[in-house]
Coordinates of C-alpha atoms and ligand atoms in Angstrom, one line a residue:
X1100 CA 32.6 -21.6 -0.5
X1101 CA 32.3 -25.3 0.4
X1102 CA 30.0 -27.4 -1.8
X1103 CA 26.4 -27.5 -0.8
X1104 CA 25.2 -30.1 1.7
X1105 CA 22.7 -31.2 -1.0
X1106 CA 25.4 -32.1 -3.5
X1107 CA 27.2 -34.1 -0.8
X1108 CA 24.0 -36.0 0.0
X1109 CA 23.5 -36.8 -3.7
X1110 CA 27.0 -38.0 -4.3
X1111 CA 27.0 -41.5 -5.7
X1112 CA 29.3 -44.1 -4.1
X1113 CA 31.3 -44.2 -7.3
X1114 CA 31.8 -40.5 -7.2
X1115 CA 33.0 -40.7 -3.6
X1116 CA 35.4 -43.5 -4.7
X1117 CA 36.7 -41.4 -7.5
X1118 CA 37.2 -38.4 -5.2
X1119 CA 39.2 -40.6 -2.8
X1120 CA 41.2 -42.2 -5.6
X1121 CA 42.2 -38.8 -6.9
X1122 CA 43.0 -37.7 -3.3
X1123 CA 45.3 -40.7 -2.9
X1124 CA 47.1 -40.2 -6.2
X1125 CA 47.6 -36.5 -5.6
X1126 CA 50.5 -37.5 -3.3
X1127 CA 52.3 -38.5 -6.5
X1128 CA 50.8 -36.3 -9.2
X1129 CA 49.6 -32.7 -9.6
X1130 CA 47.2 -34.0 -12.2
X1131 CA 46.2 -37.6 -11.7
X1132 CA 46.3 -39.5 -15.1
X1133 CA 42.9 -40.7 -16.3
X1134 CA 44.5 -44.1 -16.9
X1135 CA 45.5 -44.3 -13.2
X1136 CA 41.9 -43.5 -12.1
X1137 CA 40.4 -46.0 -14.5
X1138 CA 42.8 -48.8 -13.4
X1139 CA 42.2 -48.2 -9.7
X1140 CA 38.4 -47.9 -9.8
X1141 CA 37.7 -50.8 -12.1
X1142 CA 34.5 -49.4 -13.6
X1143 CA 33.6 -49.2 -17.3
X1144 CA 35.0 -46.3 -19.3
X1145 CA 31.7 -44.7 -19.9
X1146 CA 30.7 -45.0 -16.2
X1147 CA 34.0 -43.4 -15.1
X1148 CA 33.6 -40.6 -17.7
X1149 CA 30.1 -39.9 -16.6
X1150 CA 31.0 -39.7 -12.9
X1151 CA 34.0 -37.5 -13.6
X1152 CA 31.8 -35.1 -15.6
X1153 CA 29.3 -34.8 -12.8
X1154 CA 32.1 -34.1 -10.3
X1155 CA 33.5 -31.4 -12.6
X1156 CA 30.0 -29.9 -13.0
X1157 CA 29.8 -29.6 -9.2
X1158 CA 33.1 -27.9 -8.9
X1159 CA 34.7 -30.8 -7.1
X1160 CA 37.3 -31.9 -9.7
X1161 CA 39.2 -30.1 -12.4
X1162 CA 40.4 -31.5 -15.7
X1163 CA 43.6 -30.6 -17.5
X1164 CA 44.3 -32.0 -21.0
X1165 CA 48.0 -31.1 -21.3
X1166 CA 50.3 -32.9 -21.5
X1167 CA 48.0 -35.9 -20.7
X1168 CA 44.4 -36.2 -19.6
X1169 CA 44.7 -35.5 -15.8
X1170 CA 42.3 -34.7 -13.0
X1171 CA 42.8 -33.0 -9.6
X1172 CA 40.6 -32.2 -6.7
X1173 CA 39.6 -28.6 -6.2
X1174 CA 38.5 -27.3 -2.8
X1175 CA 34.9 -28.4 -3.3
X1176 CA 35.9 -32.0 -3.8
X1177 CA 38.2 -32.0 -0.8
X1178 CA 35.4 -30.3 1.3
X1179 CA 33.0 -33.0 0.1
X1180 CA 35.3 -35.8 1.3
X1181 CA 35.8 -34.2 4.7
X1182 CA 32.1 -33.4 5.1
X1183 CA 31.1 -36.8 4.1
X1184 CA 33.4 -38.4 6.7
X1185 CA 32.2 -36.0 9.4
X1186 CA 28.6 -36.6 8.6
X1187 CA 29.0 -40.4 8.5
X1188 CA 30.7 -40.3 11.9
X1189 CA 27.8 -38.2 13.3
X1190 CA 30.0 -35.2 14.1
X1191 CA 27.8 -32.9 12.0
X1192 CA 24.4 -33.3 10.4
X1193 CA 24.1 -30.1 8.4
X1194 CA 26.2 -27.3 7.1
X1195 CA 25.0 -23.8 7.8
X1196 CA 25.9 -20.4 6.5
X1197 CA 29.3 -18.8 6.0
X1198 CA 30.4 -16.9 9.1
X1199 CA 34.0 -16.0 8.4
X1200 CA 36.5 -15.9 5.6
X1201 CA 40.1 -15.3 6.2
X1202 CA 43.2 -15.3 4.1
X1203 CA 43.6 -19.0 4.6
X1204 CA 40.3 -20.4 5.5
X1205 CA 36.5 -20.3 5.3
X1206 CA 34.4 -20.9 8.4
X1207 CA 30.8 -22.1 8.4
X1208 CA 28.3 -22.7 11.0
X1209 CA 27.2 -26.3 11.3
X1210 CA 24.8 -28.4 13.3
X1211 CA 26.3 -31.2 15.4
X1212 CA 25.2 -32.3 18.8
X1213 CA 25.3 -28.6 19.5
X1214 CA 25.9 -25.6 17.2
X1215 CA 29.5 -25.8 16.0
X1216 CA 31.8 -23.9 13.6
X1217 CA 33.6 -25.8 10.9
X1218 CA 36.8 -24.2 9.6
X1219 CA 38.1 -25.4 6.2
X1220 CA 41.8 -24.6 5.9
X1221 CA 42.8 -23.4 2.4
X1222 CA 46.5 -23.3 2.4
X1223 CA 48.2 -22.9 -0.9
X1224 CA 45.4 -22.1 -3.2
X1225 CA 45.7 -18.4 -2.6
X1226 CA 48.8 -18.2 -0.5
X1227 CA 51.1 -21.1 -1.0
X1228 CA 54.3 -19.2 -1.3
X1229 CA 53.7 -17.2 1.9
X1230 CA 52.6 -20.3 3.7
X1231 CA 55.8 -22.0 2.6
X1232 CA 58.0 -19.2 4.0
X1233 CA 56.1 -18.5 7.1
X1234 CA 55.1 -21.8 8.5
X1235 CA 57.7 -24.2 9.8
X1236 CA 55.6 -27.3 9.0
X1237 CA 56.0 -26.8 5.3
X1238 CA 58.6 -29.0 3.6
X1239 CA 61.4 -27.0 1.9
X1240 CA 60.7 -28.2 -1.6
X1241 CA 59.2 -30.9 -3.8
X1242 CA 55.7 -31.9 -4.6
X1243 CA 53.4 -30.9 -1.8
X1244 CA 49.9 -30.2 -3.0
X1245 CA 47.5 -27.8 -1.3
X1246 CA 45.3 -30.5 0.0
X1247 CA 48.0 -31.9 2.2
X1248 CA 49.2 -28.5 3.2
X1249 CA 45.7 -27.6 4.2
X1250 CA 45.2 -30.9 6.0
X1251 CA 48.5 -30.4 7.9
X1252 CA 47.4 -26.8 8.9
X1253 CA 44.1 -28.2 10.2
X1254 CA 45.9 -30.9 12.1
X1255 CA 48.2 -28.3 13.8
X1256 CA 45.3 -26.1 14.7
X1257 CA 43.4 -29.1 16.2
X1258 CA 46.5 -30.2 18.1
X1259 CA 46.8 -26.8 19.7
X1260 CA 43.1 -26.6 20.6
X1261 CA 43.3 -30.0 22.2
X1262 CA 46.4 -29.1 24.2
X1263 CA 45.0 -25.7 25.3
X1264 CA 41.4 -26.5 26.1
X1265 CA 40.3 -26.0 28.9
X1266 CA 43.3 -24.2 30.4
X1267 CA 43.1 -21.5 27.9
X1268 CA 40.0 -19.8 26.6
X1269 CA 39.8 -21.2 23.1
X1270 CA 36.9 -22.8 21.1
X1271 CA 36.3 -26.4 22.3
X1272 CA 37.8 -28.8 19.8
X1273 CA 35.2 -31.3 18.6
X1274 CA 36.7 -33.2 15.7
X1275 CA 38.9 -32.9 12.6
X1276 CA 38.9 -34.6 9.2
X1277 CA 41.4 -33.7 6.5
X1278 CA 41.5 -29.9 6.3
X1279 CA 38.3 -29.3 8.4
X1280 CA 38.4 -28.5 12.1
X1281 CA 35.1 -28.7 14.0
X1282 CA 35.0 -26.6 17.2
X1283 CA 32.4 -25.0 19.4
X1284 CA 30.7 -22.0 17.9
X1285 CA 31.6 -18.7 19.5
X1286 CA 28.5 -16.6 19.9
X1287 CA 30.0 -13.1 19.6
X1288 CA 32.0 -10.7 17.5
X1289 CA 35.7 -10.4 16.9
X1290 CA 37.4 -8.0 19.3
X1291 CA 38.1 -5.4 16.5
X1292 CA 34.3 -5.1 16.0
X1293 CA 33.5 -4.4 19.7
X1294 CA 33.3 -1.3 21.8
X1295 CA 34.3 -2.7 25.3
X1296 CA 32.9 -1.3 28.6
X1297 CA 36.0 -2.4 30.5
X1298 CA 38.9 -2.7 28.0
X1299 CA 41.5 -2.8 30.8
X1300 CA 40.0 -6.0 32.1
X1301 CA 39.8 -7.5 28.7
X1302 CA 43.5 -6.7 28.0
X1303 CA 44.4 -8.4 31.3
X1304 CA 42.3 -11.4 30.4
X1305 CA 44.0 -11.7 27.0
X1306 CA 47.5 -11.5 28.6
X1307 CA 46.5 -14.1 31.3
X1308 CA 45.4 -16.5 28.5
X1309 CA 48.6 -15.8 26.6
X1310 CA 50.4 -16.8 29.8
X1311 CA 48.3 -20.0 30.3
X1312 CA 49.1 -21.0 26.7
X1313 CA 52.8 -20.2 27.2
X1314 CA 52.9 -22.4 30.3
X1315 CA 51.3 -25.1 28.2
X1316 CA 54.3 -24.7 25.8
X1317 CA 52.4 -22.8 23.0
X1318 CA 52.7 -19.3 21.6
X1319 CA 49.9 -18.2 19.3
X1320 CA 52.2 -16.4 16.8
X1321 CA 49.4 -14.4 15.1
X1322 CA 47.7 -12.8 18.0
X1323 CA 45.8 -9.7 17.2
X1324 CA 42.4 -8.1 17.6
X1325 CA 41.2 -10.1 14.6
X1326 CA 42.0 -13.5 16.3
X1327 CA 40.3 -12.7 19.6
X1328 CA 36.5 -13.1 19.9
X1329 CA 34.3 -11.8 22.7
X1330 CA 31.5 -13.9 24.1
X1331 CA 29.5 -12.6 27.0
X1332 CA 32.3 -10.2 27.9
X1333 CA 35.0 -13.0 27.9
X1334 CA 37.7 -13.4 25.4
X1335 CA 38.1 -16.5 23.3
X1336 CA 41.3 -16.8 21.3
X1337 CA 40.9 -18.3 17.9
X1338 CA 43.0 -19.2 14.8
X1339 CA 45.9 -21.4 16.0
X1340 CA 47.5 -23.2 13.0
X1341 CA 50.7 -21.2 13.0
X1342 CA 51.5 -21.7 16.8
X1343 CA 55.1 -22.0 17.8
X1344 CA 56.5 -24.1 20.6
X1345 CA 57.7 -22.2 23.6
X1346 CA 61.1 -23.9 23.3
X1347 CA 61.5 -22.8 19.6
X1348 CA 64.7 -20.7 19.0
X1349 CA 62.6 -17.7 17.9
X1350 CA 60.0 -18.1 20.6
X1351 CA 60.9 -14.9 22.4
X1352 CA 60.6 -12.8 19.3
X1353 CA 57.3 -14.4 18.3
X1354 CA 55.9 -13.9 21.8
X1355 CA 57.1 -10.3 21.8
X1356 CA 55.3 -9.6 18.5
X1357 CA 52.1 -11.1 19.9
X1358 CA 52.2 -9.0 23.0
X1359 CA 53.1 -5.9 21.0
X1360 CA 50.2 -6.4 18.7
X1361 CA 47.7 -6.6 21.5
X1362 CA 49.2 -3.7 23.5
X1363 CA 49.2 -1.5 20.3
X1364 CA 45.6 -2.3 19.6
X1365 CA 44.5 -1.3 23.1
X1366 CA 46.6 1.9 22.9
X1367 CA 45.1 2.8 19.5
X1368 CA 41.5 2.1 20.2
X1369 CA 41.2 2.7 24.0
X1370 CA 44.2 4.9 24.7
X1371 CA 45.5 2.4 27.3
X1372 CA 49.2 2.8 27.9
X1373 CA 50.9 -0.2 29.3
X1374 CA 54.5 -1.1 29.8
X1375 CA 55.7 -3.8 27.4
X1376 CA 58.2 -5.1 30.0
X1377 CA 55.4 -5.6 32.6
X1378 CA 53.2 -7.3 30.1
X1379 CA 56.1 -9.6 28.9
X1380 CA 56.9 -10.4 32.5
X1381 CA 53.3 -11.1 33.3
X1382 CA 53.2 -13.7 30.4
X1383 CA 56.5 -15.3 31.0
X1384 CA 56.9 -14.9 34.8
Ligands
ATP2197 N1 34.8 -21.1 16.5 C1 34.3 -20.0 15.9 N2 33.1 -19.5 16.2 C2 32.6 -18.4 15.5 N3 33.2 -17.8 14.5 C3 34.5 -18.2 14.2 C4 35.1 -19.3 14.9 N4 36.3 -19.5 14.3 C5 36.5 -18.6 13.4 N5 35.4 -17.8 13.3 C6 35.2 -16.6 12.4 O1 35.9 -16.8 11.2 C7 36.9 -15.9 11.0 C8 38.1 -16.5 10.3 O2 38.6 -17.5 11.2 P1 40.2 -17.6 11.6 O3 40.7 -16.3 12.1 O4 40.3 -18.8 12.4 O5 40.7 -17.9 10.1 P2 41.9 -17.3 9.2 O6 41.6 -17.7 7.8 O7 43.2 -17.7 9.7 O8 41.8 -15.8 9.3 P3 42.9 -14.7 9.0 O9 43.8 -15.3 8.0 O10 42.1 -13.6 8.5 O11 43.5 -14.5 10.3 C9 37.2 -15.3 12.4 O12 37.7 -14.0 12.3 C10 35.8 -15.4 13.0 O13 35.0 -14.2 12.7
MG2198 MG1 42.2 -15.1 11.8

């Protein structure tokens, strides 16, 4: 759950500075030494301690006393930095309720120029090891804290949305900051929660959009009934951070799995039998 908008509004400029100093030093340290924070911020010791205590109380920063006094951002602190930046820029003016929670993200409604969704990527807090093996953008080893993994994941998703919109039916990309992607709000349910009147037509539409994405050089790589939403009878394909380039050595297998998942779902739920070869041909032809 991201920090409340109220806490972000009441953040003091010193607190914001401390958050960004910790963020910066987390490139080097899992736990940023207190000494490092004090030297960088240049405030009195009591002021720094007071500000750090408030940040801990709000669930933005965590303290670890062993083997030295160190501090690290927790998701609330990183959310606060992203939300502060997006608010300052005018991308959003208020954060609304939680609308989705996946394995690797939380999604909220927000108010921008129009209603938007804001997806906070959460790579590595719950699923770092799987992220590292599954996603090619993870470095093989070394210090790579979750904040940067999450930010990289958001960047990848935003890149895909920008490359795909409007050729492919995806949420409209609006902005990104750190691990937060702002996109248009889809007013409708996920495909798995629908009972469609014309499932054949929906299946065709999903395969058409898979083809448009493939032509744009992008394979979703996690296509399923959970990552398709339905708005006014049209499909909108969401959740793109793990996309794979069409020229990738494993591209064909990844595409096959995406198509398999979708065909299997329509078979299971609507008893629609389709030929895998025809569907594959339709996407790649
Ligand atoms: N633009 C949007 N508009 C409305 N709801 C959205 C939007 N994007 C995501 N959601 C909701 O949030 C949920 C989680 O989003 P998404 O699938 O992108 O994240 P995820 O963490 O990768 O999910 P998972 O790991 O479960 O696949 C979606 O299933 C959907 O219900
Ligand atoms: Mg998803």
